[in-house]
PDB file of C-alpha atoms in Angstrom:
ATOM      1  CA  MET A   1       0.241  -0.342  -0.270  1.00 69.00           C
ATOM      2  CA  THR A   2       2.789   2.428   0.814  1.00 72.00           C
ATOM      3  CA  ASP A   3       4.034   2.274  -2.514  1.00 78.00           C
ATOM      4  CA  ALA A   4       0.843   2.591  -4.456  1.00 84.00           C
ATOM      5  CA  ALA A   5       0.381   5.742  -6.635  1.00 96.00           C
ATOM      6  CA  ILE A   6      -2.052   8.260  -4.707  1.00 97.00           C
ATOM      7  CA  THR A   7      -4.579  10.468  -6.522  1.00 98.00           C
ATOM      8  CA  LEU A   8      -6.747  13.162  -4.865  1.00 98.00           C
ATOM      9  CA  TYR A   9      -9.955  14.111  -6.443  1.00 98.00           C
ATOM     10  CA  THR A  10     -11.178  17.626  -5.514  1.00 97.00           C
ATOM     11  CA  ASP A  11     -13.468  20.223  -6.421  1.00 96.00           C
ATOM     12  CA  ALA A  12     -12.826  21.735  -9.741  1.00 95.00           C
ATOM     13  CA  ALA A  13     -13.139  25.520  -7.919  1.00 95.00           C
ATOM     14  CA  PHE A  14     -10.879  24.387  -5.080  1.00 97.00           C
ATOM     15  CA  LEU A  15     -13.442  25.675  -2.796  1.00 97.00           C
ATOM     16  CA  SER A  16     -13.774  22.750  -0.666  1.00 97.00           C
ATOM     17  CA  PRO A  17     -12.167  23.316   2.849  1.00 97.00           C
ATOM     18  CA  TYR A  18     -12.238  19.570   3.446  1.00 97.00           C
ATOM     19  CA  ALA A  19     -10.289  18.737   0.170  1.00 98.00           C
ATOM     20  CA  MET A  20      -7.717  21.624   1.174  1.00 98.00           C
ATOM     21  CA  SER A  21      -7.336  19.412   4.571  1.00 98.00           C
ATOM     22  CA  VAL A  22      -6.276  16.450   2.634  1.00 98.00           C
ATOM     23  CA  PHE A  23      -4.271  18.385   0.221  1.00 98.00           C
ATOM     24  CA  VAL A  24      -2.218  19.881   3.018  1.00 98.00           C
ATOM     25  CA  GLY A  25      -2.114  16.636   4.666  1.00 98.00           C
ATOM     26  CA  LEU A  26      -0.305  14.980   1.785  1.00 98.00           C
ATOM     27  CA  HIS A  27       1.876  17.772   1.058  1.00 98.00           C
ATOM     28  CA  GLU A  28       2.881  17.854   4.934  1.00 98.00           C
ATOM     29  CA  LYS A  29       3.512  13.638   4.666  1.00 98.00           C
ATOM     30  CA  GLY A  30       5.400  14.704   1.532  1.00 97.00           C
ATOM     31  CA  LEU A  31       3.826  12.039  -0.569  1.00 97.00           C
ATOM     32  CA  PRO A  32       3.635  12.457  -4.415  1.00 97.00           C
ATOM     33  CA  PHE A  33       0.031  12.430  -5.722  1.00 97.00           C
ATOM     34  CA  SER A  34      -2.088  13.314  -8.939  1.00 97.00           C
ATOM     35  CA  LEU A  35      -4.542  15.884  -8.536  1.00 97.00           C
ATOM     36  CA  VAL A  36      -7.832  15.675 -10.348  1.00 97.00           C
ATOM     37  CA  SER A  37     -10.720  17.845 -10.200  1.00 95.00           C
ATOM     38  CA  VAL A  38     -14.369  16.978 -10.255  1.00 96.00           C
ATOM     39  CA  ASP A  39     -16.983  19.693 -11.595  1.00 94.00           C
ATOM     40  CA  LEU A  40     -19.323  19.232  -8.709  1.00 94.00           C
ATOM     41  CA  ASP A  41     -21.746  22.228 -10.500  1.00 93.00           C
ATOM     42  CA  LYS A  42     -22.185  19.652 -13.471  1.00 95.00           C
ATOM     43  CA  GLY A  43     -22.741  16.881 -11.380  1.00 94.00           C
ATOM     44  CA  ALA A  44     -19.693  14.935 -12.232  1.00 92.00           C
ATOM     45  CA  HIS A  45     -19.591  13.782  -8.746  1.00 94.00           C
ATOM     46  CA  TYR A  46     -22.731  11.632  -9.411  1.00 93.00           C
ATOM     47  CA  ALA A  47     -21.297  10.347 -12.212  1.00 93.00           C
ATOM     48  CA  PRO A  48     -21.673   6.413 -11.972  1.00 93.00           C
ATOM     49  CA  THR A  49     -17.621   5.541 -12.228  1.00 93.00           C
ATOM     50  CA  TYR A  50     -17.143   8.270  -9.505  1.00 94.00           C
ATOM     51  CA  ARG A  51     -20.113   7.452  -7.122  1.00 94.00           C
ATOM     52  CA  ALA A  52     -18.892   3.688  -7.043  1.00 93.00           C
ATOM     53  CA  SER A  53     -15.727   4.494  -6.116  1.00 93.00           C
ATOM     54  CA  SER A  54     -16.363   7.268  -3.120  1.00 94.00           C
ATOM     55  CA  LEU A  55     -19.592   5.765  -2.011  1.00 95.00           C
ATOM     56  CA  THR A  56     -20.751   8.945  -0.787  1.00 94.00           C
ATOM     57  CA  ALA A  57     -20.610  11.065  -4.240  1.00 94.00           C
ATOM     58  CA  ARG A  58     -18.519  13.831  -2.378  1.00 94.00           C
ATOM     59  CA  VAL A  59     -15.029  15.280  -2.623  1.00 96.00           C
ATOM     60  CA  PRO A  60     -12.494  14.638  -1.205  1.00 98.00           C
ATOM     61  CA  MET A  61     -11.736  11.295  -2.252  1.00 98.00           C
ATOM     62  CA  LEU A  62      -8.240   9.561  -2.397  1.00 98.00           C
ATOM     63  CA  GLN A  63      -6.949   7.028  -4.460  1.00 97.00           C
ATOM     64  CA  ALA A  64      -4.032   4.689  -3.582  1.00 96.00           C
ATOM     65  CA  GLY A  65      -4.006   2.094  -5.663  1.00 94.00           C
ATOM     66  CA  GLU A  66      -7.478   0.141  -6.165  1.00 94.00           C
ATOM     67  CA  PHE A  67      -8.320   1.541  -2.713  1.00 96.00           C
ATOM     68  CA  THR A  68     -10.541   4.380  -2.473  1.00 97.00           C
ATOM     69  CA  LEU A  69     -11.648   6.607   0.360  1.00 98.00           C
ATOM     70  CA  SER A  70     -13.833   9.275   0.723  1.00 97.00           C
ATOM     71  CA  GLU A  71     -14.616  12.041   3.640  1.00 97.00           C
ATOM     72  CA  SER A  72     -11.644  14.052   4.806  1.00 98.00           C
ATOM     73  CA  THR A  73     -11.205  12.921   8.546  1.00 97.00           C
ATOM     74  CA  ALA A  74     -11.346   9.398   7.386  1.00 97.00           C
ATOM     75  CA  ILE A  75      -8.740  10.227   4.835  1.00 98.00           C
ATOM     76  CA  ILE A  76      -6.614  11.965   7.160  1.00 98.00           C
ATOM     77  CA  GLU A  77      -6.722   8.946   9.651  1.00 97.00           C
ATOM     78  CA  PHE A  78      -5.749   6.475   6.808  1.00 98.00           C
ATOM     79  CA  LEU A  79      -2.832   8.588   5.764  1.00 98.00           C
ATOM     80  CA  ASP A  80      -1.556   8.731   9.651  1.00 97.00           C
ATOM     81  CA  ASP A  81      -1.779   5.043   9.959  1.00 96.00           C
ATOM     82  CA  THR A  82      -0.616   4.047   6.241  1.00 96.00           C
ATOM     83  CA  PHE A  83       2.536   6.415   6.675  1.00 96.00           C
ATOM     84  CA  ALA A  84       3.278   6.777  10.036  1.00 93.00           C
ATOM     85  CA  ALA A  85       5.886   8.781  12.139  1.00 86.00           C
ATOM     86  CA  PRO A  86       8.789   8.287  12.425  1.00 89.00           C
ATOM     87  CA  ASP A  87       9.251   7.769   8.767  1.00 93.00           C
ATOM     88  CA  PHE A  88       6.715  10.501   7.822  1.00 96.00           C
ATOM     89  CA  ALA A  89       5.535  13.585   9.533  1.00 96.00           C
ATOM     90  CA  PRO A  90       2.332  12.822  11.687  1.00 97.00           C
ATOM     91  CA  LEU A  91      -1.050  14.700  10.606  1.00 98.00           C
ATOM     92  CA  LEU A  92      -2.551  14.254  14.178  1.00 98.00           C
ATOM     93  CA  PRO A  93      -0.879  14.847  17.532  1.00 97.00           C
ATOM     94  CA  VAL A  94       0.918  11.449  18.582  1.00 95.00           C
ATOM     95  CA  HIS A  95       0.019  11.977  22.439  1.00 96.00           C
ATOM     96  CA  PRO A  96      -3.401  10.105  22.919  1.00 97.00           C
ATOM     97  CA  LEU A  97      -4.936  13.254  24.577  1.00 98.00           C
ATOM     98  CA  GLU A  98      -3.705  15.717  22.081  1.00 98.00           C
ATOM     99  CA  ARG A  99      -4.914  13.255  19.236  1.00 98.00           C
ATOM    100  CA  ALA A 100      -8.338  12.956  20.755  1.00 98.00           C
ATOM    101  CA  ARG A 101      -8.358  16.824  21.082  1.00 98.00           C
ATOM    102  CA  ALA A 102      -7.653  17.442  17.516  1.00 98.00           C
ATOM    103  CA  ARG A 103     -10.019  14.945  16.285  1.00 98.00           C
ATOM    104  CA  GLN A 104     -12.696  16.778  18.463  1.00 98.00           C
ATOM    105  CA  VAL A 105     -11.654  19.891  16.762  1.00 98.00           C
ATOM    106  CA  GLN A 106     -12.053  18.697  13.461  1.00 98.00           C
ATOM    107  CA  ALA A 107     -15.324  16.855  14.300  1.00 98.00           C
ATOM    108  CA  TRP A 108     -16.871  20.368  15.452  1.00 98.00           C
ATOM    109  CA  LEU A 109     -15.691  22.235  13.129  1.00 98.00           C
ATOM    110  CA  ARG A 110     -17.522  19.762  10.369  1.00 97.00           C
ATOM    111  CA  SER A 111     -20.836  19.631  12.101  1.00 97.00           C
ATOM    112  CA  ASP A 112     -21.261  22.746  13.789  1.00 98.00           C
ATOM    113  CA  LEU A 113     -21.222  26.364  13.214  1.00 98.00           C
ATOM    114  CA  LEU A 114     -23.593  26.003  10.094  1.00 98.00           C
ATOM    115  CA  PRO A 115     -25.018  29.896  10.113  1.00 98.00           C
ATOM    116  CA  LEU A 116     -21.269  31.055   9.685  1.00 98.00           C
ATOM    117  CA  ARG A 117     -20.384  28.597   7.262  1.00 98.00           C
ATOM    118  CA  TYR A 118     -23.160  29.566   5.087  1.00 98.00           C
ATOM    119  CA  GLU A 119     -23.097  33.556   5.254  1.00 98.00           C
ATOM    120  CA  ARG A 120     -19.205  33.350   5.130  1.00 98.00           C
ATOM    121  CA  SER A 121     -18.636  30.501   2.589  1.00 98.00           C
ATOM    122  CA  THR A 122     -15.438  29.608   1.443  1.00 97.00           C
ATOM    123  CA  GLU A 123     -15.759  32.204  -1.568  1.00 97.00           C
ATOM    124  CA  VAL A 124     -14.992  34.786   0.903  1.00 97.00           C
ATOM    125  CA  VAL A 125     -11.800  33.259   1.918  1.00 97.00           C
ATOM    126  CA  PHE A 126     -10.437  32.234  -1.994  1.00 96.00           C
ATOM    127  CA  ILE A 127     -12.445  34.626  -4.324  1.00 95.00           C
ATOM    128  CA  GLN A 128     -13.830  37.901  -3.073  1.00 95.00           C
ATOM    129  CA  PRO A 129     -15.676  38.945   0.481  1.00 97.00           C
ATOM    130  CA  ASN A 130     -19.443  39.072   1.210  1.00 97.00           C
ATOM    131  CA  PRO A 131     -20.024  42.697   2.844  1.00 96.00           C
ATOM    132  CA  THR A 132     -23.724  41.422   3.869  1.00 97.00           C
ATOM    133  CA  PRO A 133     -23.588  41.837   7.748  1.00 97.00           C
ATOM    134  CA  LEU A 134     -24.005  38.583   9.655  1.00 98.00           C
ATOM    135  CA  SER A 135     -27.425  37.405  10.933  1.00 98.00           C
ATOM    136  CA  PHE A 136     -27.965  37.056  14.436  1.00 98.00           C
ATOM    137  CA  GLU A 137     -27.907  33.105  14.086  1.00 98.00           C
ATOM    138  CA  ALA A 138     -24.555  33.916  12.362  1.00 98.00           C
ATOM    139  CA  THR A 139     -23.431  36.100  15.051  1.00 98.00           C
ATOM    140  CA  ASP A 140     -24.431  33.499  17.665  1.00 98.00           C
ATOM    141  CA  ALA A 141     -21.897  31.072  15.827  1.00 98.00           C
ATOM    142  CA  VAL A 142     -19.235  33.649  15.472  1.00 98.00           C
ATOM    143  CA  GLU A 143     -19.181  34.158  19.404  1.00 98.00           C
ATOM    144  CA  LYS A 144     -19.030  30.423  19.996  1.00 98.00           C
ATOM    145  CA  LEU A 145     -16.269  29.980  17.460  1.00 98.00           C
ATOM    146  CA  PHE A 146     -13.951  32.892  19.016  1.00 98.00           C
ATOM    147  CA  ASP A 147     -14.786  31.318  23.074  1.00 98.00           C
ATOM    148  CA  VAL A 148     -13.852  27.963  21.598  1.00 98.00           C
ATOM    149  CA  ALA A 149     -10.459  28.763  19.341  1.00 98.00           C
ATOM    150  CA  ASP A 150      -9.615  31.220  22.655  1.00 98.00           C
ATOM    151  CA  LYS A 151      -9.611  28.254  25.070  1.00 98.00           C
ATOM    152  CA  LEU A 152      -7.868  26.072  22.412  1.00 98.00           C
ATOM    153  CA  ILE A 153      -5.076  28.254  21.467  1.00 98.00           C
ATOM    154  CA  PRO A 154      -2.371  29.089  24.008  1.00 97.00           C
ATOM    155  CA  ASP A 155      -1.575  32.846  24.143  1.00 95.00           C
ATOM    156  CA  GLY A 156       1.108  33.744  21.781  1.00 93.00           C
ATOM    157  CA  ALA A 157       0.962  30.442  19.784  1.00 96.00           C
ATOM    158  CA  THR A 158       0.511  30.123  16.158  1.00 95.00           C
ATOM    159  CA  SER A 159      -0.448  26.261  16.772  1.00 98.00           C
ATOM    160  CA  LEU A 160      -3.030  24.422  18.929  1.00 98.00           C
ATOM    161  CA  PHE A 161      -0.077  22.083  20.478  1.00 98.00           C
ATOM    162  CA  GLU A 162       3.606  22.204  20.731  1.00 96.00           C
ATOM    163  CA  HIS A 163       3.867  20.704  17.189  1.00 96.00           C
ATOM    164  CA  TRP A 164       1.362  21.687  14.263  1.00 98.00           C
ATOM    165  CA  CYS A 165      -1.277  19.303  13.174  1.00 98.00           C
ATOM    166  CA  ILE A 166      -4.123  19.247  10.682  1.00 98.00           C
ATOM    167  CA  ALA A 167      -6.436  20.607  12.955  1.00 98.00           C
ATOM    168  CA  ASP A 168      -4.580  23.737  12.747  1.00 98.00           C
ATOM    169  CA  THR A 169      -5.519  23.795   9.096  1.00 98.00           C
ATOM    170  CA  ASP A 170      -9.012  23.140   9.340  1.00 98.00           C
ATOM    171  CA  LEU A 171      -9.377  25.950  12.385  1.00 98.00           C
ATOM    172  CA  ALA A 172      -7.703  28.731  10.707  1.00 98.00           C
ATOM    173  CA  LEU A 173     -10.190  28.037   8.105  1.00 98.00           C
ATOM    174  CA  MET A 174     -13.058  28.709   9.558  1.00 98.00           C
ATOM    175  CA  LEU A 175     -11.633  31.650  11.256  1.00 98.00           C
ATOM    176  CA  ASN A 176     -10.355  33.065   8.011  1.00 98.00           C
ATOM    177  CA  ARG A 177     -13.840  32.938   6.913  1.00 98.00           C
ATOM    178  CA  LEU A 178     -14.297  36.173   9.110  1.00 98.00           C
ATOM    179  CA  ALA A 179     -10.287  37.677   8.906  1.00 98.00           C
ATOM    180  CA  ARG A 180     -10.029  37.388   5.304  1.00 97.00           C
ATOM    181  CA  ASN A 181     -13.647  38.597   5.007  1.00 98.00           C
ATOM    182  CA  GLY A 182     -12.682  41.971   7.009  1.00 97.00           C
ATOM    183  CA  ASP A 183     -15.262  40.761   9.546  1.00 98.00           C
ATOM    184  CA  GLU A 184     -13.975  41.626  13.365  1.00 97.00           C
ATOM    185  CA  ILE A 185     -11.858  39.073  15.092  1.00 98.00           C
ATOM    186  CA  PRO A 186      -9.734  39.148  18.214  1.00 98.00           C
ATOM    187  CA  GLU A 187      -6.365  39.579  17.346  1.00 97.00           C
ATOM    188  CA  LYS A 188      -4.887  36.531  19.007  1.00 98.00           C
ATOM    189  CA  LEU A 189      -6.916  34.603  16.673  1.00 98.00           C
ATOM    190  CA  ARG A 190      -5.943  36.812  13.450  1.00 98.00           C
ATOM    191  CA  ARG A 191      -2.444  35.867  14.724  1.00 98.00           C
ATOM    192  CA  TYR A 192      -2.781  32.337  14.564  1.00 98.00           C
ATOM    193  CA  ALA A 193      -4.869  32.051  11.580  1.00 98.00           C
ATOM    194  CA  ALA A 194      -2.308  34.032   9.249  1.00 98.00           C
ATOM    195  CA  ALA A 195       0.547  32.105  10.884  1.00 98.00           C
ATOM    196  CA  GLN A 196      -1.423  29.044   9.548  1.00 98.00           C
ATOM    197  CA  TRP A 197      -1.961  30.827   6.313  1.00 98.00           C
ATOM    198  CA  GLU A 198       1.773  30.911   5.348  1.00 97.00           C
ATOM    199  CA  ARG A 199       2.317  27.311   5.884  1.00 98.00           C
ATOM    200  CA  PRO A 200       4.137  26.089   2.638  1.00 98.00           C
ATOM    201  CA  SER A 201       1.449  23.137   2.293  1.00 98.00           C
ATOM    202  CA  VAL A 202      -1.359  26.002   2.549  1.00 98.00           C
ATOM    203  CA  ARG A 203       0.092  28.162   0.093  1.00 97.00           C
ATOM    204  CA  LYS A 204       0.478  25.271  -2.429  1.00 97.00           C
ATOM    205  CA  TRP A 205      -3.351  25.069  -2.067  1.00 98.00           C
ATOM    206  CA  LEU A 206      -3.993  28.944  -2.282  1.00 96.00           C
ATOM    207  CA  ASN A 207      -1.772  28.604  -5.669  1.00 95.00           C
ATOM    208  CA  LEU A 208      -4.031  26.240  -7.397  1.00 93.00           C
ATOM    209  CA  ARG A 209      -6.508  29.129  -8.332  1.00 79.00           C
ATOM    210  CA  THR A 210      -4.020  31.386  -9.890  1.00 71.00           C
ATOM    211  CA  ASN A 211      -2.261  28.214 -11.834  1.00 65.00           C
TER     212      ASN A 211
END
């Protein structure tokens, strides 16, 4: 399996935060891979061949040899298990308690804060800002995000734990839905998100839209 050719299927617009997470993870692992874009606007993810491979008809999907897997958190854990430390950089913390916390952060960001995700879509991060003021529901989600992030990020730190993990990329993206849009955000959280945005693996994703 470790010698199998790897292909990452992502959305053609490169707007998916979950595809970004896996893309960053592959680069952090130092794994060579091919990139295939799927045109979601044209329903390419519902094509019989793609749907048969992904099961959930979503992006991202990872193909390693004949094995295919969708859902970003499952892919991240597959990569960490298959290309494990110390030969490869870990994507999730090695310490069990920190690893559990990182998984909690990932699960929370994918299942909560829906009004914020809707009103500040990733288009405001990667394409152009949205001047529409946030609704009451989105503002409430923002307050929750700020409260949780402030508790998780140590003062003066640019990562959740002593070493970077993939949950940092996921959390920074959520914060940048506000920071990159010009919405108010506490300076501590702004610095954290900005530092994460300068990571080389993240810059590679950002460059996809300009190439």
